Coordinates of C-alpha atoms and ligand atoms in Angstrom, one line a residue:
M1 CA 0.0 0.0 0.0
K2 CA 1.4 3.3 -1.1
E3 CA 0.5 5.2 2.1
I4 CA 2.5 2.7 4.2
E5 CA 5.4 2.5 1.8
D6 CA 5.6 6.3 1.8
K7 CA 5.6 6.5 5.6
I8 CA 8.5 4.1 6.0
K9 CA 10.6 5.4 3.1
H10 CA 13.0 7.2 5.3
Y11 CA 13.3 4.5 7.9
P12 CA 15.7 2.0 6.4
Y13 CA 15.4 -0.4 9.3
L14 CA 11.7 -1.0 8.4
K15 CA 10.6 -3.3 5.6
Y16 CA 7.4 -5.2 4.8
E17 CA 8.0 -8.8 3.6
E18 CA 4.9 -10.6 2.5
D19 CA 3.0 -7.8 4.1
L20 CA 4.6 -8.4 7.5
L21 CA 6.6 -5.6 9.1
H22 CA 10.2 -6.4 9.8
I23 CA 12.2 -4.2 12.2
S24 CA 16.0 -4.5 11.6
K25 CA 15.2 -7.7 9.7
K26 CA 13.3 -9.2 12.6
P27 CA 9.6 -10.0 12.0
S28 CA 7.6 -7.7 14.3
L29 CA 5.2 -10.6 15.0
S30 CA 8.0 -12.8 16.3
I31 CA 9.1 -9.9 18.7
V32 CA 5.6 -9.8 20.4
E33 CA 5.4 -13.6 20.7
K34 CA 7.8 -13.2 23.7
I35 CA 7.1 -9.7 24.9
A36 CA 3.8 -8.3 26.0
T37 CA 2.8 -4.9 24.5
P38 CA 3.1 -2.0 25.0
F39 CA 6.9 -1.5 25.0
F40 CA 9.5 0.7 23.4
L41 CA 12.2 -0.9 21.3
Y42 CA 15.6 0.8 21.1
L43 CA 17.6 0.4 17.9
P44 CA 21.3 1.2 18.8
E45 CA 22.3 0.6 15.2
R46 CA 20.1 3.6 14.1
F47 CA 21.5 5.8 16.9
E48 CA 25.1 5.0 15.7
H49 CA 24.1 5.6 12.0
N50 CA 22.6 9.0 12.9
Y51 CA 25.7 9.9 14.9
T52 CA 28.1 8.8 12.2
H53 CA 26.4 10.8 9.5
L54 CA 26.5 14.0 11.5
K55 CA 30.1 13.5 12.6
T56 CA 31.3 12.6 9.1
A57 CA 29.7 15.7 7.6
L58 CA 31.1 17.9 10.3
S59 CA 34.6 16.4 10.0
K60 CA 34.6 17.2 6.3
H61 CA 34.2 20.9 6.8
V62 CA 35.3 21.7 10.3
A63 CA 38.8 21.0 11.8
K64 CA 37.7 20.4 15.4
S65 CA 34.2 19.4 16.6
H66 CA 32.4 17.7 19.4
I67 CA 29.0 16.2 19.4
S68 CA 27.5 16.4 22.9
Y69 CA 24.5 14.2 23.3
A70 CA 21.6 16.2 25.0
I71 CA 20.7 13.9 27.9
K72 CA 17.3 15.5 28.4
A73 CA 16.1 14.0 25.1
N74 CA 16.4 10.4 26.5
Y75 CA 18.4 9.6 29.6
L76 CA 18.2 5.8 29.5
G77 CA 21.5 4.3 30.7
R78 CA 22.0 2.2 27.5
V79 CA 21.6 5.3 25.3
L80 CA 24.1 7.2 27.4
Q81 CA 26.5 4.2 27.4
Q82 CA 26.3 4.1 23.6
A83 CA 26.9 7.8 23.3
K84 CA 30.0 7.4 25.4
S85 CA 31.2 4.4 23.5
L86 CA 30.9 6.3 20.2
N87 CA 33.2 9.0 21.7
M88 CA 30.5 11.7 22.1
N89 CA 30.5 14.2 24.8
A90 CA 27.3 14.9 26.9
E91 CA 25.1 17.9 27.5
A92 CA 23.4 18.1 31.0
M93 CA 21.0 20.6 32.6
S94 CA 20.8 19.5 36.2
L95 CA 22.4 17.5 39.0
F96 CA 20.5 14.4 38.0
E97 CA 21.8 14.7 34.4
L98 CA 25.4 15.4 35.6
L99 CA 25.3 12.3 37.7
L100 CA 23.8 10.2 34.9
A101 CA 26.6 11.4 32.6
E102 CA 29.2 10.5 35.3
R103 CA 27.6 7.1 35.8
A104 CA 27.8 6.4 32.0
G105 CA 31.5 7.2 32.1
F106 CA 31.8 10.8 31.0
N107 CA 34.4 12.9 32.6
F108 CA 33.4 16.4 33.6
N109 CA 35.7 17.7 31.0
Q110 CA 33.4 16.1 28.4
I111 CA 30.2 17.6 29.7
V112 CA 28.4 20.8 28.7
F113 CA 26.4 22.2 31.6
N114 CA 23.4 24.3 30.7
G115 CA 20.5 25.8 32.5
P116 CA 19.2 29.3 33.5
A117 CA 19.1 28.6 37.2
K118 CA 21.8 26.2 38.2
T119 CA 22.1 25.9 42.0
V120 CA 25.2 26.7 44.0
Q121 CA 25.3 23.0 44.9
E122 CA 25.3 22.0 41.3
L123 CA 27.9 24.6 40.3
E124 CA 30.2 23.6 43.2
L125 CA 30.0 19.9 42.3
A126 CA 30.5 20.6 38.6
M127 CA 33.5 22.9 39.2
T128 CA 35.1 20.7 41.8
K129 CA 35.0 17.9 39.3
G130 CA 36.5 20.0 36.5
I131 CA 33.5 20.9 34.3
Q132 CA 34.9 22.1 31.0
Y133 CA 32.0 23.6 29.2
L134 CA 30.1 25.8 31.7
N135 CA 27.4 27.8 29.9
V136 CA 26.3 31.0 31.7
E137 CA 23.1 33.0 31.2
S138 CA 23.1 35.9 33.7
M139 CA 25.4 38.3 35.6
N140 CA 24.5 36.9 39.0
E141 CA 25.2 33.3 37.9
L142 CA 28.6 34.6 36.5
Q143 CA 29.4 36.2 39.9
T144 CA 28.4 33.0 41.8
I145 CA 30.8 31.1 39.6
E146 CA 33.5 33.7 40.2
N147 CA 33.0 33.3 44.0
I148 CA 33.2 29.5 43.8
A149 CA 36.3 29.7 41.6
K150 CA 37.9 32.2 44.0
A151 CA 37.2 30.0 47.0
K152 CA 38.7 27.0 45.2
E153 CA 41.6 29.0 43.8
L154 CA 40.9 28.1 40.2
K155 CA 40.2 29.9 36.9
Q156 CA 36.9 28.6 35.4
E157 CA 36.4 28.5 31.7
I158 CA 33.0 29.8 30.7
T159 CA 30.7 30.2 27.7
I160 CA 27.9 32.7 27.5
R161 CA 24.5 31.5 26.0
I162 CA 23.3 34.3 23.9
H163 CA 20.0 34.9 22.1
P164 CA 20.8 36.1 18.6
L165 CA 19.2 38.9 16.6
L166 CA 17.3 37.3 13.8
S167 CA 14.8 38.6 11.3
E168 CA 11.2 39.1 12.7
E169 CA 10.0 36.4 10.3
T170 CA 12.5 33.9 11.6
E171 CA 11.9 34.8 15.3
K172 CA 8.2 34.1 14.8
K173 CA 8.9 30.5 13.9
L174 CA 11.3 29.8 16.7
L175 CA 10.5 27.8 19.8
I176 CA 12.8 29.9 21.9
K177 CA 12.1 33.5 21.1
K178 CA 13.8 36.7 22.2
N179 CA 11.5 37.1 25.2
S180 CA 11.8 33.5 26.3
K181 CA 13.5 32.7 29.6
L182 CA 16.5 31.1 27.9
G183 CA 19.8 32.7 26.8
I184 CA 20.5 36.4 27.2
D185 CA 20.4 39.2 24.7
Y186 CA 23.7 39.8 22.9
D187 CA 24.2 43.3 24.4
R188 CA 24.0 42.0 27.9
A189 CA 26.1 39.0 26.9
T190 CA 28.9 41.4 25.9
K191 CA 28.8 42.9 29.4
L192 CA 29.2 39.4 30.9
Y193 CA 32.2 38.8 28.6
K194 CA 33.8 42.1 29.6
Y195 CA 33.2 41.3 33.3
A196 CA 34.6 37.8 33.0
K197 CA 37.7 39.0 31.1
N198 CA 38.6 41.3 34.0
S199 CA 38.2 38.6 36.6
P200 CA 41.3 36.6 37.6
H201 CA 39.0 33.6 38.2
L202 CA 37.1 33.5 35.0
E203 CA 38.2 32.7 31.4
P204 CA 35.5 33.5 28.9
N205 CA 36.3 31.5 25.8
G206 CA 33.1 30.2 24.3
V207 CA 29.8 31.3 22.8
H208 CA 26.6 29.3 22.9
V209 CA 23.3 29.6 21.0
H210 CA 20.3 27.2 21.1
V211 CA 17.0 28.6 19.8
G212 CA 14.7 25.7 18.9
T213 CA 14.1 22.1 18.0
N214 CA 13.0 20.1 14.9
L215 CA 14.8 22.6 12.7
I216 CA 15.0 21.6 9.0
S217 CA 15.8 24.8 7.2
H218 CA 19.1 25.7 5.5
S219 CA 18.1 29.3 5.2
F220 CA 17.5 29.5 9.0
Y221 CA 21.0 28.2 9.6
E222 CA 22.4 30.6 7.1
E223 CA 20.9 33.5 9.0
L224 CA 21.9 32.2 12.4
F225 CA 25.5 31.5 11.4
V226 CA 25.9 34.9 9.7
F227 CA 24.8 36.6 13.0
M228 CA 27.1 34.4 15.1
N229 CA 30.0 35.3 12.8
K230 CA 29.3 39.0 13.2
Y231 CA 29.0 38.7 17.0
I232 CA 32.2 36.7 17.4
K233 CA 34.1 39.2 15.2
E234 CA 32.8 42.0 17.5
L235 CA 33.9 40.1 20.6
V236 CA 37.4 39.4 19.2
N237 CA 38.0 42.8 17.5
K238 CA 36.3 45.2 19.8
H239 CA 36.7 43.5 23.2
G240 CA 39.7 41.2 22.8
I241 CA 37.7 38.0 23.8
E242 CA 39.2 35.0 22.1
I243 CA 36.5 32.4 21.2
E244 CA 37.9 28.8 21.3
Y245 CA 34.5 27.1 21.6
L246 CA 31.6 27.8 19.3
N247 CA 28.6 25.9 20.7
L248 CA 25.7 25.9 18.1
G249 CA 23.3 24.0 20.4
G250 CA 20.9 21.2 19.5
G251 CA 17.8 21.6 17.4
L252 CA 18.2 19.4 14.4
A253 CA 15.1 17.4 13.4
S254 CA 15.5 13.6 13.4
K255 CA 17.5 12.0 10.7
S256 CA 14.4 10.6 9.0
T257 CA 12.7 14.0 9.1
L258 CA 15.7 15.7 7.7
D259 CA 16.0 13.1 4.9
S260 CA 12.3 13.3 4.0
N261 CA 12.6 17.1 3.8
G262 CA 15.8 17.0 1.6
F263 CA 18.0 18.6 4.3
D264 CA 21.6 17.8 3.7
L265 CA 23.9 17.5 6.6
N266 CA 27.0 18.1 4.4
R267 CA 25.5 21.4 3.3
Y268 CA 24.8 22.3 6.9
A269 CA 28.4 21.6 8.0
E270 CA 29.6 23.5 4.9
Q271 CA 27.4 26.4 5.9
I272 CA 29.1 26.5 9.3
S273 CA 32.6 26.6 7.7
T274 CA 31.7 29.2 5.1
S275 CA 29.8 31.5 7.4
I276 CA 32.1 31.5 10.4
E277 CA 35.5 33.1 9.7
N278 CA 38.4 31.4 11.5
V279 CA 36.3 28.4 12.3
D280 CA 39.3 26.2 12.1
N281 CA 40.8 28.0 15.1
M282 CA 37.7 27.0 17.1
T283 CA 36.1 23.8 18.3
V284 CA 32.5 23.6 17.1
I285 CA 30.2 21.9 19.6
L286 CA 26.8 20.6 18.7
E287 CA 24.3 19.4 21.3
P288 CA 21.8 17.2 19.4
G289 CA 19.1 15.3 21.2
R290 CA 16.2 14.8 19.0
Y291 CA 18.4 14.2 15.9
L292 CA 20.1 11.2 17.5
V293 CA 17.3 9.5 19.4
E294 CA 13.9 10.4 17.9
D295 CA 13.9 7.7 15.2
S296 CA 16.1 5.3 17.2
F297 CA 13.1 4.1 19.1
V298 CA 9.9 2.4 18.0
A299 CA 6.9 1.9 20.3
V300 CA 5.2 -1.5 19.8
A301 CA 1.5 -1.5 20.7
K302 CA -1.6 -3.5 20.2
V303 CA -5.1 -2.3 19.2
L304 CA -7.4 -2.7 22.3
R305 CA -10.6 -1.5 20.8
T306 CA -12.1 0.1 17.7
K307 CA -15.3 2.2 17.4
S308 CA -17.0 4.6 15.0
S309 CA -18.6 7.9 16.1
W310 CA -19.9 10.9 14.1
G311 CA -18.6 9.4 10.9
R312 CA -15.1 8.7 12.2
K313 CA -13.4 5.4 12.9
W314 CA -11.1 5.1 15.9
A315 CA -8.6 2.5 16.9
F316 CA -7.3 2.7 20.5
I317 CA -3.9 1.2 21.2
D318 CA -2.4 0.2 24.5
I319 CA 0.2 3.0 24.7
G320 CA -0.9 6.6 25.4
A321 CA 0.0 10.2 25.9
N322 CA 1.5 9.5 29.4
S323 CA 4.5 8.2 27.6
L324 CA 4.0 9.4 24.0
I325 CA 3.9 13.0 25.2
P326 CA 1.9 15.2 22.8
M327 CA 4.2 18.1 22.2
R328 CA 4.2 20.8 19.5
Y329 CA 7.2 19.2 17.8
S330 CA 6.3 15.5 18.2
H331 CA 5.2 13.8 15.0
Y332 CA 4.5 10.2 15.7
L333 CA 3.8 8.0 12.7
A334 CA 1.8 4.8 13.1
V335 CA 2.3 1.8 10.8
P336 CA 0.7 -1.6 11.1
G337 CA 2.5 -4.8 12.0
Q338 CA 0.6 -6.4 9.1
N339 CA -0.4 -4.7 6.0
K340 CA -4.0 -5.8 5.3
G341 CA -4.6 -3.3 2.6
K342 CA -7.0 -0.4 2.4
G343 CA -9.6 0.2 5.0
P344 CA -11.9 3.0 6.2
Y345 CA -10.2 6.2 7.3
C346 CA -9.2 5.7 11.0
R347 CA -7.7 7.9 13.7
I348 CA -5.4 6.2 16.2
G349 CA -5.5 7.1 19.9
G350 CA -4.2 5.9 23.2
P351 CA -6.2 4.4 26.1
L352 CA -6.3 7.6 28.2
C353 CA -9.5 9.4 29.0
L354 CA -8.1 12.6 27.5
P355 CA -8.9 14.1 24.1
V356 CA -5.2 15.0 23.4
D357 CA -4.3 11.3 23.6
V358 CA -4.1 10.8 19.9
I359 CA -1.1 9.5 18.0
S360 CA -1.5 11.9 15.2
N361 CA -4.1 14.3 13.9
E362 CA -4.0 12.6 10.6
S363 CA -6.2 9.6 9.8
V364 CA -4.7 6.5 8.3
S365 CA -6.4 4.6 5.5
Y366 CA -5.2 1.1 6.1
Q367 CA -7.3 -1.7 7.6
I368 CA -7.1 -1.8 11.4
D369 CA -8.8 -4.4 13.6
E370 CA -8.7 -5.2 17.3
E371 CA -5.6 -7.1 18.4
D372 CA -3.6 -5.8 15.5
L373 CA 0.0 -4.6 16.1
I374 CA 0.7 -0.9 15.5
M375 CA 4.3 0.5 15.6
V376 CA 4.7 4.1 16.5
L377 CA 7.7 5.7 14.9
N378 CA 9.6 8.9 15.9
C379 CA 9.1 8.2 19.6
G380 CA 12.6 8.3 21.1
A381 CA 13.0 11.9 22.0
Y382 CA 11.3 13.7 24.9
T383 CA 9.0 10.7 25.6
L384 CA 10.6 8.4 28.1
S385 CA 12.5 11.3 29.7
M386 CA 9.2 13.2 30.2
S387 CA 6.8 10.3 30.8
E388 CA 4.3 10.2 33.6
Q389 CA 2.4 7.7 35.6
F390 CA -0.8 9.5 34.5
G391 CA -3.4 6.8 34.9
Y392 CA -1.2 4.2 33.4
P393 CA 2.2 2.6 34.1
R394 CA 5.1 3.5 31.9
P395 CA 6.0 0.7 29.5
A396 CA 9.2 -1.3 29.5
V397 CA 12.0 -0.6 27.1
Y398 CA 13.9 -3.4 25.1
E399 CA 16.9 -3.2 23.0
L400 CA 17.2 -4.9 19.6
D401 CA 20.9 -5.3 19.0
T402 CA 22.8 -5.8 15.8
V403 CA 22.7 -9.6 15.9
G404 CA 18.9 -9.6 16.4
E405 CA 19.0 -10.3 20.2
I406 CA 16.4 -8.6 22.3
K407 CA 17.1 -7.6 25.9
I408 CA 15.3 -5.5 28.5
I409 CA 16.9 -2.2 29.3
K410 CA 14.2 -0.7 31.5
K411 CA 11.4 -2.4 33.4
A412 CA 7.8 -1.4 33.1
D413 CA 6.1 0.2 36.1
I414 CA 3.9 -2.2 38.0
V415 CA 0.4 -1.0 38.8
E416 CA 0.4 -2.5 42.3
D417 CA 3.7 -0.6 43.1
M418 CA 2.1 2.6 41.8
V419 CA -0.8 2.1 44.2
K420 CA 1.7 1.4 47.1
E421 CA 3.6 4.5 46.2
A422 CA 0.5 6.7 46.4
F423 CA -0.1 5.3 49.9
S424 CA 3.6 5.3 51.0
F425 CA 2.9 7.9 53.8
E426 CA 1.0 5.1 55.7
N427 CA 4.3 3.2 56.1
D428 CA 6.1 6.2 57.4
S429 CA 4.2 6.4 60.7
Ligands
PLP1 C1 20.6 24.0 25.7 C2 20.1 22.8 24.9 N1 20.9 22.1 24.1 C3 20.4 21.1 23.4 C4 19.1 20.7 23.4 C5 18.6 19.5 22.6 O1 17.7 20.0 21.6 P1 17.3 19.0 20.5 O2 16.7 17.7 21.1 O3 16.2 19.7 19.8 O4 18.5 18.7 19.6 C6 18.2 21.4 24.3 C7 16.8 21.0 24.3 O5 16.0 21.6 24.9 C8 18.7 22.5 25.0 O6 17.9 23.2 25.8

């Protein structure tokens, strides 16, 4: 069926053979023989593929670069271990994420630490352990860092997270706009640089920008990089600040989304090298989350029930919005475990008693019946890390490795434990 073939075109690990969906060559039906739905399936091969493509493109155009995996996108231990084994760095936003990174084997000199309101405890821990990429967003944060550095008799390298000046039209489309809580306008940022330059305990040597997610536009990057180049030149020429680290943040859409929109990672890397003068004297840092993990996970679900109402058919699957978080930038795709051909138009929803619990606002036109398997694609980013026990337990996560073995990497919540937890105060007395 063309609709299904079109949907999976940019997911090379999916294939229908005799109308049965295979995931990384494994028949989906054979996977659910042993494992009860719903569950997430992690495909480490895809994660590596995504990383390799980005790193190869960058290396062709930029002399020095780091890819720092944004832990917030998906903090599962196996994902972090794989990021580490691929020689990535990590990006963290809290004590929890710093400790996760440490547990996965990252040294603090491989971690970018972000966040608009880091606590003194977090800063002290990070600085004691030798945090290398400390991103700062306000004058009082900078002064707190200076005080800690002074007490510890060290000189702390810092990067300032700026919000760039882009055209009104571009600003309108961004998730993180000028008046958002993140970053600092470039005029104030310059004041932070000047303050830091005059402090014996601070070394301002990086600039950071991160303004959105699911970005797929070469012209957007052109505009951003031109601004960054202008700003860096001003820092160097007017204020004598040497920029060693250019952190261009996260924000890339998933590999499959980029592919389906004709976005070329080589061109993106080339745009960096042609827009930023002296880029070869800097280390370019990227902090992708969504790009690496979004299409490295598949959610495997079963249809619990179907119904028709007001002229629309519905199929309700056993995984819902408590783990497939409905966010502005999520675009889940549902494909069947078995292609049964054309059927009536049908919307797919989860089991929650909530109207937003729909997999997508588009109807599918393939035949769906109760008990059928449905795979939800594009579900690896900002799902497991943001999931809730909202009425339902969070599903287990399995890994399908390169030799076709499946192993559990995170247990499902148990409903009885959730009930116990809600009444845990009774055991305290
Ligand atoms: C500072 C920073 N870097 C990187 C990321 C990762 O973004 P994405 O998953 O869109 O690549 C985020 C996400 O919110 C972020 O806040």
